[in-house]
Amino acid sequence: MELIDEIEQKRREMENLALEKGLGAPEVLKVSEELDQLLNQYLKGSQSAC
């Protein structure tokens, strides 16, 4: 799976959890941190390609 696809999947997972449990739920925060890590990986890759 491509990194951009993983990011999109994690974003959808976070949105669904937030709708179900609320934005401050621990599960939502955990997924948000995972999404941040994926986004950081993506940004590192795009910066090194320049």
PDB file of N, CA, C and O in Angstrom:
ATOM      1  N   MET A   1       0.850  -1.178   0.000  1.00  0.00           N
ATOM      2  CA  MET A   1       0.000   0.000   0.000  1.00  0.00           C
ATOM      3  C   MET A   1       0.900   1.246   0.000  1.00  0.00           C
ATOM      4  O   MET A   1       1.876   1.325   0.730  1.00  0.00           O
ATOM      5  N   GLU A   2       0.544   2.196  -0.804  1.00  0.00           N
ATOM      6  CA  GLU A   2       1.287   3.451  -0.894  1.00  0.00           C
ATOM      7  C   GLU A   2       1.058   4.284   0.367  1.00  0.00           C
ATOM      8  O   GLU A   2       0.003   4.209   0.999  1.00  0.00           O
ATOM      9  N   LEU A   3       2.036   5.091   0.715  1.00  0.00           N
ATOM     10  CA  LEU A   3       1.947   5.924   1.913  1.00  0.00           C
ATOM     11  C   LEU A   3       0.741   6.850   1.851  1.00  0.00           C
ATOM     12  O   LEU A   3       0.026   7.017   2.848  1.00  0.00           O
ATOM     13  N   ILE A   4       0.486   7.430   0.694  1.00  0.00           N
ATOM     14  CA  ILE A   4      -0.658   8.343   0.567  1.00  0.00           C
ATOM     15  C   ILE A   4      -1.979   7.615   0.815  1.00  0.00           C
ATOM     16  O   ILE A   4      -2.907   8.176   1.397  1.00  0.00           O
ATOM     17  N   ASP A   5      -2.056   6.343   0.424  1.00  0.00           N
ATOM     18  CA  ASP A   5      -3.257   5.546   0.688  1.00  0.00           C
ATOM     19  C   ASP A   5      -3.398   5.249   2.175  1.00  0.00           C
ATOM     20  O   ASP A   5      -4.513   5.263   2.714  1.00  0.00           O
ATOM     21  N   GLU A   6      -2.274   4.981   2.834  1.00  0.00           N
ATOM     22  CA  GLU A   6      -2.298   4.748   4.281  1.00  0.00           C
ATOM     23  C   GLU A   6      -2.772   5.999   5.014  1.00  0.00           C
ATOM     24  O   GLU A   6      -3.549   5.913   5.976  1.00  0.00           O
ATOM     25  N   ILE A   7      -2.308   7.152   4.554  1.00  0.00           N
ATOM     26  CA  ILE A   7      -2.715   8.422   5.165  1.00  0.00           C
ATOM     27  C   ILE A   7      -4.214   8.614   5.014  1.00  0.00           C
ATOM     28  O   ILE A   7      -4.908   8.966   5.975  1.00  0.00           O
ATOM     29  N   GLU A   8      -4.717   8.377   3.835  1.00  0.00           N
ATOM     30  CA  GLU A   8      -6.154   8.550   3.587  1.00  0.00           C
ATOM     31  C   GLU A   8      -6.981   7.573   4.420  1.00  0.00           C
ATOM     32  O   GLU A   8      -8.013   7.943   4.992  1.00  0.00           O
ATOM     33  N   GLN A   9      -6.525   6.349   4.521  1.00  0.00           N
ATOM     34  CA  GLN A   9      -7.231   5.339   5.315  1.00  0.00           C
ATOM     35  C   GLN A   9      -7.247   5.733   6.796  1.00  0.00           C
ATOM     36  O   GLN A   9      -8.270   5.639   7.471  1.00  0.00           O
ATOM     37  N   LYS A  10      -6.112   6.193   7.295  1.00  0.00           N
ATOM     38  CA  LYS A  10      -6.014   6.595   8.706  1.00  0.00           C
ATOM     39  C   LYS A  10      -6.885   7.820   8.971  1.00  0.00           C
ATOM     40  O   LYS A  10      -7.518   7.929  10.016  1.00  0.00           O
ATOM     41  N   ARG A  11      -6.940   8.742   8.013  1.00  0.00           N
ATOM     42  CA  ARG A  11      -7.783   9.930   8.160  1.00  0.00           C
ATOM     43  C   ARG A  11      -9.253   9.545   8.270  1.00  0.00           C
ATOM     44  O   ARG A  11      -9.987  10.042   9.124  1.00  0.00           O
ATOM     45  N   ARG A  12      -9.681   8.615   7.406  1.00  0.00           N
ATOM     46  CA  ARG A  12     -11.071   8.148   7.464  1.00  0.00           C
ATOM     47  C   ARG A  12     -11.360   7.442   8.787  1.00  0.00           C
ATOM     48  O   ARG A  12     -12.435   7.622   9.371  1.00  0.00           O
ATOM     49  N   GLU A  13     -10.405   6.642   9.241  1.00  0.00           N
ATOM     50  CA  GLU A  13     -10.568   5.951  10.515  1.00  0.00           C
ATOM     51  C   GLU A  13     -10.745   6.964  11.651  1.00  0.00           C
ATOM     52  O   GLU A  13     -11.618   6.808  12.512  1.00  0.00           O
ATOM     53  N   MET A  14      -9.934   8.019  11.636  1.00  0.00           N
ATOM     54  CA  MET A  14     -10.021   9.047  12.670  1.00  0.00           C
ATOM     55  C   MET A  14     -11.361   9.774  12.605  1.00  0.00           C
ATOM     56  O   MET A  14     -11.997  10.010  13.635  1.00  0.00           O
ATOM     57  N   GLU A  15     -11.805  10.115  11.404  1.00  0.00           N
ATOM     58  CA  GLU A  15     -13.096  10.795  11.247  1.00  0.00           C
ATOM     59  C   GLU A  15     -14.235   9.943  11.800  1.00  0.00           C
ATOM     60  O   GLU A  15     -15.101  10.440  12.519  1.00  0.00           O
ATOM     61  N   ASN A  16     -14.250   8.660  11.440  1.00  0.00           N
ATOM     62  CA  ASN A  16     -15.312   7.770  11.896  1.00  0.00           C
ATOM     63  C   ASN A  16     -15.311   7.618  13.412  1.00  0.00           C
ATOM     64  O   ASN A  16     -16.371   7.650  14.050  1.00  0.00           O
ATOM     65  N   LEU A  17     -14.127   7.459  13.984  1.00  0.00           N
ATOM     66  CA  LEU A  17     -14.029   7.352  15.443  1.00  0.00           C
ATOM     67  C   LEU A  17     -14.501   8.634  16.120  1.00  0.00           C
ATOM     68  O   LEU A  17     -15.198   8.586  17.141  1.00  0.00           O
ATOM     69  N   ALA A  18     -14.113   9.778  15.557  1.00  0.00           N
ATOM     70  CA  ALA A  18     -14.497  11.061  16.141  1.00  0.00           C
ATOM     71  C   ALA A  18     -16.015  11.236  16.115  1.00  0.00           C
ATOM     72  O   ALA A  18     -16.602  11.740  17.079  1.00  0.00           O
ATOM     73  N   LEU A  19     -16.645  10.822  15.043  1.00  0.00           N
ATOM     74  CA  LEU A  19     -18.102  10.917  14.959  1.00  0.00           C
ATOM     75  C   LEU A  19     -18.776   9.991  15.965  1.00  0.00           C
ATOM     76  O   LEU A  19     -19.801  10.323  16.543  1.00  0.00           O
ATOM     77  N   GLU A  20     -18.175   8.834  16.161  1.00  0.00           N
ATOM     78  CA  GLU A  20     -18.744   7.820  17.045  1.00  0.00           C
ATOM     79  C   GLU A  20     -18.490   8.122  18.527  1.00  0.00           C
ATOM     80  O   GLU A  20     -19.377   7.984  19.356  1.00  0.00           O
ATOM     81  N   LYS A  21     -17.267   8.560  18.853  1.00  0.00           N
ATOM     82  CA  LYS A  21     -16.868   8.664  20.258  1.00  0.00           C
ATOM     83  C   LYS A  21     -16.603  10.085  20.736  1.00  0.00           C
ATOM     84  O   LYS A  21     -16.432  10.309  21.915  1.00  0.00           O
ATOM     85  N   GLY A  22     -16.498  11.033  19.802  1.00  0.00           N
ATOM     86  CA  GLY A  22     -16.191  12.414  20.174  1.00  0.00           C
ATOM     87  C   GLY A  22     -14.713  12.712  19.958  1.00  0.00           C
ATOM     88  O   GLY A  22     -13.873  11.821  20.045  1.00  0.00           O
ATOM     89  N   LEU A  23     -14.422  13.973  19.700  1.00  0.00           N
ATOM     90  CA  LEU A  23     -13.057  14.375  19.347  1.00  0.00           C
ATOM     91  C   LEU A  23     -12.039  14.137  20.455  1.00  0.00           C
ATOM     92  O   LEU A  23     -10.876  13.894  20.179  1.00  0.00           O
ATOM     93  N   GLY A  24     -12.454  14.193  21.712  1.00  0.00           N
ATOM     94  CA  GLY A  24     -11.511  14.062  22.819  1.00  0.00           C
ATOM     95  C   GLY A  24     -11.299  12.645  23.302  1.00  0.00           C
ATOM     96  O   GLY A  24     -10.553  12.426  24.256  1.00  0.00           O
ATOM     97  N   ALA A  25     -11.917  11.681  22.642  1.00  0.00           N
ATOM     98  CA  ALA A  25     -11.792  10.291  23.082  1.00  0.00           C
ATOM     99  C   ALA A  25     -10.355   9.799  22.914  1.00  0.00           C
ATOM    100  O   ALA A  25      -9.692  10.131  21.927  1.00  0.00           O
ATOM    101  N   PRO A  26      -9.869   9.019  23.868  1.00  0.00           N
ATOM    102  CA  PRO A  26      -8.491   8.513  23.786  1.00  0.00           C
ATOM    103  C   PRO A  26      -8.197   7.762  22.485  1.00  0.00           C
ATOM    104  O   PRO A  26      -7.099   7.893  21.940  1.00  0.00           O
ATOM    105  N   GLU A  27      -9.174   7.018  21.991  1.00  0.00           N
ATOM    106  CA  GLU A  27      -8.972   6.270  20.745  1.00  0.00           C
ATOM    107  C   GLU A  27      -8.735   7.215  19.571  1.00  0.00           C
ATOM    108  O   GLU A  27      -7.916   6.945  18.695  1.00  0.00           O
ATOM    109  N   VAL A  28      -9.468   8.320  19.564  1.00  0.00           N
ATOM    110  CA  VAL A  28      -9.331   9.308  18.482  1.00  0.00           C
ATOM    111  C   VAL A  28      -7.953   9.971  18.555  1.00  0.00           C
ATOM    112  O   VAL A  28      -7.282  10.149  17.537  1.00  0.00           O
ATOM    113  N   LEU A  29      -7.529  10.286  19.758  1.00  0.00           N
ATOM    114  CA  LEU A  29      -6.217  10.911  19.923  1.00  0.00           C
ATOM    115  C   LEU A  29      -5.097   9.973  19.489  1.00  0.00           C
ATOM    116  O   LEU A  29      -4.127  10.404  18.856  1.00  0.00           O
ATOM    117  N   LYS A  30      -5.245   8.694  19.786  1.00  0.00           N
ATOM    118  CA  LYS A  30      -4.241   7.706  19.385  1.00  0.00           C
ATOM    119  C   LYS A  30      -4.140   7.632  17.861  1.00  0.00           C
ATOM    120  O   LYS A  30      -3.049   7.656  17.290  1.00  0.00           O
ATOM    121  N   VAL A  31      -5.283   7.559  17.196  1.00  0.00           N
ATOM    122  CA  VAL A  31      -5.290   7.489  15.737  1.00  0.00           C
ATOM    123  C   VAL A  31      -4.764   8.796  15.137  1.00  0.00           C
ATOM    124  O   VAL A  31      -4.065   8.788  14.130  1.00  0.00           O
ATOM    125  N   SER A  32      -5.066   9.908  15.780  1.00  0.00           N
ATOM    126  CA  SER A  32      -4.561  11.200  15.319  1.00  0.00           C
ATOM    127  C   SER A  32      -3.033  11.233  15.372  1.00  0.00           C
ATOM    128  O   SER A  32      -2.376  11.726  14.441  1.00  0.00           O
ATOM    129  N   GLU A  33      -2.461  10.692  16.437  1.00  0.00           N
ATOM    130  CA  GLU A  33      -0.998  10.626  16.544  1.00  0.00           C
ATOM    131  C   GLU A  33      -0.412   9.717  15.466  1.00  0.00           C
ATOM    132  O   GLU A  33       0.640  10.018  14.893  1.00  0.00           O
ATOM    133  N   GLU A  34      -1.095   8.610  15.173  1.00  0.00           N
ATOM    134  CA  GLU A  34      -0.637   7.707  14.110  1.00  0.00           C
ATOM    135  C   GLU A  34      -0.684   8.415  12.758  1.00  0.00           C
ATOM    136  O   GLU A  34       0.228   8.275  11.941  1.00  0.00           O
ATOM    137  N   LEU A  35      -1.734   9.193  12.544  1.00  0.00           N
ATOM    138  CA  LEU A  35      -1.855   9.963  11.307  1.00  0.00           C
ATOM    139  C   LEU A  35      -0.735  10.993  11.216  1.00  0.00           C
ATOM    140  O   LEU A  35      -0.136  11.178  10.151  1.00  0.00           O
ATOM    141  N   ASP A  36      -0.434  11.651  12.326  1.00  0.00           N
ATOM    142  CA  ASP A  36       0.672  12.618  12.348  1.00  0.00           C
ATOM    143  C   ASP A  36       1.987  11.960  11.929  1.00  0.00           C
ATOM    144  O   ASP A  36       2.762  12.539  11.157  1.00  0.00           O
ATOM    145  N   GLN A  37       2.236  10.770  12.427  1.00  0.00           N
ATOM    146  CA  GLN A  37       3.466  10.060  12.080  1.00  0.00           C
ATOM    147  C   GLN A  37       3.522   9.765  10.576  1.00  0.00           C
ATOM    148  O   GLN A  37       4.561   9.934   9.943  1.00  0.00           O
ATOM    149  N   LEU A  38       2.400   9.329  10.021  1.00  0.00           N
ATOM    150  CA  LEU A  38       2.350   9.058   8.581  1.00  0.00           C
ATOM    151  C   LEU A  38       2.582  10.334   7.771  1.00  0.00           C
ATOM    152  O   LEU A  38       3.314  10.330   6.778  1.00  0.00           O
ATOM    153  N   LEU A  39       1.956  11.424   8.213  1.00  0.00           N
ATOM    154  CA  LEU A  39       2.131  12.695   7.514  1.00  0.00           C
ATOM    155  C   LEU A  39       3.575  13.178   7.597  1.00  0.00           C
ATOM    156  O   LEU A  39       4.118  13.696   6.612  1.00  0.00           O
ATOM    157  N   ASN A  40       4.211  12.985   8.742  1.00  0.00           N
ATOM    158  CA  ASN A  40       5.618  13.362   8.876  1.00  0.00           C
ATOM    159  C   ASN A  40       6.498  12.547   7.935  1.00  0.00           C
ATOM    160  O   ASN A  40       7.420  13.089   7.316  1.00  0.00           O
ATOM    161  N   GLN A  41       6.205  11.255   7.817  1.00  0.00           N
ATOM    162  CA  GLN A  41       6.952  10.403   6.871  1.00  0.00           C
ATOM    163  C   GLN A  41       6.788  10.926   5.449  1.00  0.00           C
ATOM    164  O   GLN A  41       7.740  11.007   4.679  1.00  0.00           O
ATOM    165  N   TYR A  42       5.563  11.281   5.109  1.00  0.00           N
ATOM    166  CA  TYR A  42       5.267  11.778   3.763  1.00  0.00           C
ATOM    167  C   TYR A  42       6.037  13.079   3.492  1.00  0.00           C
ATOM    168  O   TYR A  42       6.638  13.248   2.439  1.00  0.00           O
ATOM    169  N   LEU A  43       6.009  13.982   4.478  1.00  0.00           N
ATOM    170  CA  LEU A  43       6.699  15.252   4.304  1.00  0.00           C
ATOM    171  C   LEU A  43       8.202  15.072   4.200  1.00  0.00           C
ATOM    172  O   LEU A  43       8.857  15.744   3.394  1.00  0.00           O
ATOM    173  N   LYS A  44       8.757  14.181   4.995  1.00  0.00           N
ATOM    174  CA  LYS A  44      10.199  13.903   4.908  1.00  0.00           C
ATOM    175  C   LYS A  44      10.560  13.406   3.511  1.00  0.00           C
ATOM    176  O   LYS A  44      11.556  13.816   2.935  1.00  0.00           O
ATOM    177  N   GLY A  45       9.745  12.514   2.993  1.00  0.00           N
ATOM    178  CA  GLY A  45       9.990  11.975   1.660  1.00  0.00           C
ATOM    179  C   GLY A  45       9.878  13.006   0.566  1.00  0.00           C
ATOM    180  O   GLY A  45      10.668  13.032  -0.370  1.00  0.00           O
ATOM    181  N   SER A  46       8.899  13.899   0.694  1.00  0.00           N
ATOM    182  CA  SER A  46       8.708  14.909  -0.346  1.00  0.00           C
ATOM    183  C   SER A  46       9.785  15.982  -0.268  1.00  0.00           C
ATOM    184  O   SER A  46      10.169  16.549  -1.288  1.00  0.00           O
ATOM    185  N   GLN A  47      10.322  16.259   0.912  1.00  0.00           N
ATOM    186  CA  GLN A  47      11.379  17.257   1.049  1.00  0.00           C
ATOM    187  C   GLN A  47      12.707  16.719   0.520  1.00  0.00           C
ATOM    188  O   GLN A  47      13.476  17.450  -0.078  1.00  0.00           O
ATOM    189  N   SER A  48      12.954  15.441   0.728  1.00  0.00           N
ATOM    190  CA  SER A  48      14.220  14.871   0.245  1.00  0.00           C
ATOM    191  C   SER A  48      14.213  14.677  -1.271  1.00  0.00           C
ATOM    192  O   SER A  48      15.252  14.562  -1.880  1.00  0.00           O
ATOM    193  N   ALA A  49      13.027  14.695  -1.876  1.00  0.00           N
ATOM    194  CA  ALA A  49      12.924  14.543  -3.326  1.00  0.00           C
ATOM    195  C   ALA A  49      13.238  15.859  -4.053  1.00  0.00           C
ATOM    196  O   ALA A  49      13.451  15.876  -5.249  1.00  0.00           O
ATOM    197  N   CYS A  50      13.250  16.971  -3.311  1.00  0.00           N
ATOM    198  CA  CYS A  50      13.506  18.291  -3.928  1.00  0.00           C
ATOM    199  C   CYS A  50      14.967  18.524  -4.174  1.00  0.00           C
ATOM    200  O   CYS A  50      15.844  18.119  -3.566  1.00  0.00           O
TER     201      CYS A  50
END
